Amino acid sequence: RGRLAPRRLLTAGLAVYVALTGCREERLDPTTSQLRFTTDVVRFSPMFATAGRQVTTVGVINEGRATLDVTWQAPDEPVSLVDGPSRLPPGESTVELAFEPQVPGRFSRTLAVVAQGLRPVTVAIDATARQIPACESSACATARFDLTLQ
């Protein structure tokens, strides 16, 4: 028994030393996230109304260290969000937007992404649909307006 007491004392002393010096928990930084788009404005090239669909991409950056569950507030027609992911990992992700105008005009829309606990982040969208020129009846008999060349 006499030999065991110094060993227990040494073990207890070592445990106290480790607890006081070696196992200090350093201050942890909170996990924060910040979302932003890679541009302030997404611009579609002008196109003729009813001439088809134009697709472009925009980057969204999660500047945090954690993957975020997000929801999207899609723009109104004739612009649409093609496929917005429900989760954004740290770093840059890309989303597709489509412009499919049925009438001529200039369209200003907004795309927003929202993560729980964060303010919505928005990007402006600018798109223009031109009217297909009217063709005089005599000219239409010999010529046709080509949407792809104009």
PDB file of C-alpha atoms in Angstrom:
ATOM      1  CA  ARG A   1       0.000   0.000   0.000  1.00  0.00           C
ATOM      2  CA  GLY A   2       2.803   2.389   0.669  1.00  0.00           C
ATOM      3  CA  ARG A   3       4.012   2.168  -2.934  1.00  0.00           C
ATOM      4  CA  LEU A   4       0.561   2.807  -4.407  1.00  0.00           C
ATOM      5  CA  ALA A   5       0.009   6.153  -2.665  1.00  0.00           C
ATOM      6  CA  PRO A   6       2.836   8.018  -4.469  1.00  0.00           C
ATOM      7  CA  ARG A   7       1.637   6.649  -7.839  1.00  0.00           C
ATOM      8  CA  ARG A   8      -1.918   7.830  -7.199  1.00  0.00           C
ATOM      9  CA  LEU A   9      -0.625  11.177  -6.067  1.00  0.00           C
ATOM     10  CA  LEU A  10       1.465  11.495  -9.230  1.00  0.00           C
ATOM     11  CA  THR A  11      -1.504  10.497 -11.434  1.00  0.00           C
ATOM     12  CA  ALA A  12      -3.793  12.958  -9.661  1.00  0.00           C
ATOM     13  CA  GLY A  13      -1.181  15.718  -9.981  1.00  0.00           C
ATOM     14  CA  LEU A  14      -0.732  15.007 -13.690  1.00  0.00           C
ATOM     15  CA  ALA A  15      -4.514  15.071 -14.249  1.00  0.00           C
ATOM     16  CA  VAL A  16      -4.763  18.445 -12.502  1.00  0.00           C
ATOM     17  CA  TYR A  17      -1.843  19.812 -14.553  1.00  0.00           C
ATOM     18  CA  VAL A  18      -3.386  18.670 -17.849  1.00  0.00           C
ATOM     19  CA  ALA A  19      -6.773  20.047 -16.855  1.00  0.00           C
ATOM     20  CA  LEU A  20      -5.311  23.439 -15.986  1.00  0.00           C
ATOM     21  CA  THR A  21      -2.849  23.845 -18.834  1.00  0.00           C
ATOM     22  CA  GLY A  22      -3.198  21.392 -21.689  1.00  0.00           C
ATOM     23  CA  CYS A  23      -6.942  21.099 -22.112  1.00  0.00           C
ATOM     24  CA  ARG A  24      -7.896  24.713 -22.348  1.00  0.00           C
ATOM     25  CA  GLU A  25     -10.616  25.265 -24.851  1.00  0.00           C
ATOM     26  CA  GLU A  26      -9.630  28.034 -27.167  1.00  0.00           C
ATOM     27  CA  ARG A  27     -12.317  30.501 -28.056  1.00  0.00           C
ATOM     28  CA  LEU A  28     -14.239  29.174 -31.015  1.00  0.00           C
ATOM     29  CA  ASP A  29     -15.337  31.492 -33.778  1.00  0.00           C
ATOM     30  CA  PRO A  30     -19.026  31.202 -34.563  1.00  0.00           C
ATOM     31  CA  THR A  31     -19.973  29.649 -37.867  1.00  0.00           C
ATOM     32  CA  THR A  32     -21.288  32.496 -39.952  1.00  0.00           C
ATOM     33  CA  SER A  33     -22.402  32.584 -43.535  1.00  0.00           C
ATOM     34  CA  GLN A  34     -22.847  35.355 -45.982  1.00  0.00           C
ATOM     35  CA  LEU A  35     -24.419  35.003 -49.398  1.00  0.00           C
ATOM     36  CA  ARG A  36     -23.812  37.227 -52.387  1.00  0.00           C
ATOM     37  CA  PHE A  37     -24.227  37.128 -56.144  1.00  0.00           C
ATOM     38  CA  THR A  38     -21.198  37.461 -58.408  1.00  0.00           C
ATOM     39  CA  THR A  39     -22.739  40.456 -60.178  1.00  0.00           C
ATOM     40  CA  ASP A  40     -25.165  43.259 -59.398  1.00  0.00           C
ATOM     41  CA  VAL A  41     -27.153  42.914 -62.632  1.00  0.00           C
ATOM     42  CA  VAL A  42     -27.826  39.967 -64.947  1.00  0.00           C
ATOM     43  CA  ARG A  43     -28.345  41.220 -68.510  1.00  0.00           C
ATOM     44  CA  PHE A  44     -29.876  39.156 -71.270  1.00  0.00           C
ATOM     45  CA  SER A  45     -28.995  40.050 -74.852  1.00  0.00           C
ATOM     46  CA  PRO A  46     -31.906  41.710 -76.655  1.00  0.00           C
ATOM     47  CA  MET A  47     -34.010  39.279 -78.672  1.00  0.00           C
ATOM     48  CA  PHE A  48     -37.214  39.251 -80.689  1.00  0.00           C
ATOM     49  CA  ALA A  49     -40.454  38.414 -78.922  1.00  0.00           C
ATOM     50  CA  THR A  50     -41.665  34.844 -79.544  1.00  0.00           C
ATOM     51  CA  ALA A  51     -38.269  33.969 -81.049  1.00  0.00           C
ATOM     52  CA  GLY A  52     -37.383  31.282 -78.527  1.00  0.00           C
ATOM     53  CA  ARG A  53     -35.583  31.021 -75.233  1.00  0.00           C
ATOM     54  CA  GLN A  54     -32.317  32.506 -74.027  1.00  0.00           C
ATOM     55  CA  VAL A  55     -30.468  30.982 -71.043  1.00  0.00           C
ATOM     56  CA  THR A  56     -27.716  32.549 -68.947  1.00  0.00           C
ATOM     57  CA  THR A  57     -26.063  31.797 -65.628  1.00  0.00           C
ATOM     58  CA  VAL A  58     -25.290  33.774 -62.508  1.00  0.00           C
ATOM     59  CA  GLY A  59     -23.004  32.791 -59.660  1.00  0.00           C
ATOM     60  CA  VAL A  60     -24.014  32.865 -56.015  1.00  0.00           C
ATOM     61  CA  ILE A  61     -21.312  32.678 -53.357  1.00  0.00           C
ATOM     62  CA  ASN A  62     -21.635  31.218 -49.879  1.00  0.00           C
ATOM     63  CA  GLU A  63     -18.767  32.906 -48.046  1.00  0.00           C
ATOM     64  CA  GLY A  64     -19.335  30.847 -44.912  1.00  0.00           C
ATOM     65  CA  ARG A  65     -17.956  27.490 -43.861  1.00  0.00           C
ATOM     66  CA  ALA A  66     -21.240  25.612 -43.660  1.00  0.00           C
ATOM     67  CA  THR A  67     -23.642  24.387 -46.342  1.00  0.00           C
ATOM     68  CA  LEU A  68     -26.838  26.441 -46.261  1.00  0.00           C
ATOM     69  CA  ASP A  69     -30.424  25.374 -46.880  1.00  0.00           C
ATOM     70  CA  VAL A  70     -31.904  28.061 -49.120  1.00  0.00           C
ATOM     71  CA  THR A  71     -35.135  29.057 -50.782  1.00  0.00           C
ATOM     72  CA  TRP A  72     -35.455  31.065 -53.968  1.00  0.00           C
ATOM     73  CA  GLN A  73     -37.815  33.881 -54.840  1.00  0.00           C
ATOM     74  CA  ALA A  74     -38.012  33.404 -58.593  1.00  0.00           C
ATOM     75  CA  PRO A  75     -38.465  36.337 -60.965  1.00  0.00           C
ATOM     76  CA  ASP A  76     -41.776  36.977 -62.728  1.00  0.00           C
ATOM     77  CA  GLU A  77     -42.331  35.967 -66.354  1.00  0.00           C
ATOM     78  CA  PRO A  78     -40.894  36.181 -68.942  1.00  0.00           C
ATOM     79  CA  VAL A  79     -37.771  35.446 -66.873  1.00  0.00           C
ATOM     80  CA  SER A  80     -37.581  32.223 -64.898  1.00  0.00           C
ATOM     81  CA  LEU A  81     -35.236  30.381 -62.572  1.00  0.00           C
ATOM     82  CA  VAL A  82     -34.368  27.126 -64.350  1.00  0.00           C
ATOM     83  CA  ASP A  83     -33.264  25.017 -61.407  1.00  0.00           C
ATOM     84  CA  GLY A  84     -32.324  26.665 -58.120  1.00  0.00           C
ATOM     85  CA  PRO A  85     -30.506  24.317 -55.719  1.00  0.00           C
ATOM     86  CA  SER A  86     -32.004  23.839 -52.262  1.00  0.00           C
ATOM     87  CA  ARG A  87     -28.537  23.743 -50.644  1.00  0.00           C
ATOM     88  CA  LEU A  88     -25.525  25.983 -51.230  1.00  0.00           C
ATOM     89  CA  PRO A  89     -22.154  24.589 -50.154  1.00  0.00           C
ATOM     90  CA  PRO A  90     -19.307  26.947 -49.218  1.00  0.00           C
ATOM     91  CA  GLY A  91     -17.854  28.631 -52.295  1.00  0.00           C
ATOM     92  CA  GLU A  92     -19.463  29.520 -55.613  1.00  0.00           C
ATOM     93  CA  SER A  93     -22.476  27.810 -57.148  1.00  0.00           C
ATOM     94  CA  THR A  94     -24.142  28.593 -60.464  1.00  0.00           C
ATOM     95  CA  VAL A  95     -27.839  28.976 -61.207  1.00  0.00           C
ATOM     96  CA  GLU A  96     -29.513  29.224 -64.610  1.00  0.00           C
ATOM     97  CA  LEU A  97     -32.006  31.861 -65.648  1.00  0.00           C
ATOM     98  CA  ALA A  98     -34.131  31.746 -68.793  1.00  0.00           C
ATOM     99  CA  PHE A  99     -35.719  34.570 -70.793  1.00  0.00           C
ATOM    100  CA  GLU A 100     -38.621  33.580 -73.063  1.00  0.00           C
ATOM    101  CA  PRO A 101     -40.555  36.689 -74.095  1.00  0.00           C
ATOM    102  CA  GLN A 102     -43.969  36.437 -75.717  1.00  0.00           C
ATOM    103  CA  VAL A 103     -44.480  40.193 -76.123  1.00  0.00           C
ATOM    104  CA  PRO A 104     -42.061  43.029 -76.894  1.00  0.00           C
ATOM    105  CA  GLY A 105     -40.837  45.278 -74.103  1.00  0.00           C
ATOM    106  CA  ARG A 106     -38.152  45.882 -71.518  1.00  0.00           C
ATOM    107  CA  PHE A 107     -38.336  43.680 -68.436  1.00  0.00           C
ATOM    108  CA  SER A 108     -36.777  44.441 -65.071  1.00  0.00           C
ATOM    109  CA  ARG A 109     -37.000  41.553 -62.653  1.00  0.00           C
ATOM    110  CA  THR A 110     -35.364  40.402 -59.412  1.00  0.00           C
ATOM    111  CA  LEU A 111     -34.020  37.051 -58.239  1.00  0.00           C
ATOM    112  CA  ALA A 112     -33.626  36.519 -54.483  1.00  0.00           C
ATOM    113  CA  VAL A 113     -32.084  33.764 -52.392  1.00  0.00           C
ATOM    114  CA  VAL A 114     -32.903  33.365 -48.704  1.00  0.00           C
ATOM    115  CA  ALA A 115     -31.121  31.319 -46.042  1.00  0.00           C
ATOM    116  CA  GLN A 116     -32.502  30.900 -42.537  1.00  0.00           C
ATOM    117  CA  GLY A 117     -31.253  33.634 -40.230  1.00  0.00           C
ATOM    118  CA  LEU A 118     -29.863  35.760 -43.083  1.00  0.00           C
ATOM    119  CA  ARG A 119     -31.279  38.690 -44.995  1.00  0.00           C
ATOM    120  CA  PRO A 120     -32.480  37.942 -48.549  1.00  0.00           C
ATOM    121  CA  VAL A 121     -29.840  38.567 -51.195  1.00  0.00           C
ATOM    122  CA  THR A 122     -31.037  39.887 -54.549  1.00  0.00           C
ATOM    123  CA  VAL A 123     -29.743  40.403 -58.056  1.00  0.00           C
ATOM    124  CA  ALA A 124     -31.411  42.622 -60.661  1.00  0.00           C
ATOM    125  CA  ILE A 125     -32.310  41.170 -64.061  1.00  0.00           C
ATOM    126  CA  ASP A 126     -32.573  43.259 -67.218  1.00  0.00           C
ATOM    127  CA  ALA A 127     -34.026  41.833 -70.437  1.00  0.00           C
ATOM    128  CA  THR A 128     -35.373  43.326 -73.662  1.00  0.00           C
ATOM    129  CA  ALA A 129     -37.682  41.783 -76.250  1.00  0.00           C
ATOM    130  CA  ARG A 130     -37.958  43.544 -79.585  1.00  0.00           C
ATOM    131  CA  GLN A 131     -40.980  43.558 -81.816  1.00  0.00           C
ATOM    132  CA  ILE A 132     -40.621  41.626 -85.039  1.00  0.00           C
ATOM    133  CA  PRO A 133     -40.762  44.221 -87.840  1.00  0.00           C
ATOM    134  CA  ALA A 134     -43.968  44.352 -89.812  1.00  0.00           C
ATOM    135  CA  CYS A 135     -43.634  43.190 -93.378  1.00  0.00           C
ATOM    136  CA  GLU A 136     -45.484  44.965 -96.164  1.00  0.00           C
ATOM    137  CA  SER A 137     -47.656  42.613 -98.128  1.00  0.00           C
ATOM    138  CA  SER A 138     -45.796  43.158-101.429  1.00  0.00           C
ATOM    139  CA  ALA A 139     -42.397  42.679 -99.751  1.00  0.00           C
ATOM    140  CA  CYS A 140     -43.589  39.607 -97.874  1.00  0.00           C
ATOM    141  CA  ALA A 141     -44.301  37.831-101.132  1.00  0.00           C
ATOM    142  CA  THR A 142     -40.616  37.956-102.036  1.00  0.00           C
ATOM    143  CA  ALA A 143     -38.805  38.293 -98.716  1.00  0.00           C
ATOM    144  CA  ARG A 144     -38.995  36.863 -95.256  1.00  0.00           C
ATOM    145  CA  PHE A 145     -37.677  38.391 -92.018  1.00  0.00           C
ATOM    146  CA  ASP A 146     -35.038  36.009 -90.623  1.00  0.00           C
ATOM    147  CA  LEU A 147     -34.959  36.104 -86.803  1.00  0.00           C
ATOM    148  CA  THR A 148     -31.563  34.408 -86.553  1.00  0.00           C
ATOM    149  CA  LEU A 149     -29.749  36.786 -88.898  1.00  0.00           C
ATOM    150  CA  GLN A 150     -31.245  39.958 -87.487  1.00  0.00           C
TER     151      GLN A 150
END
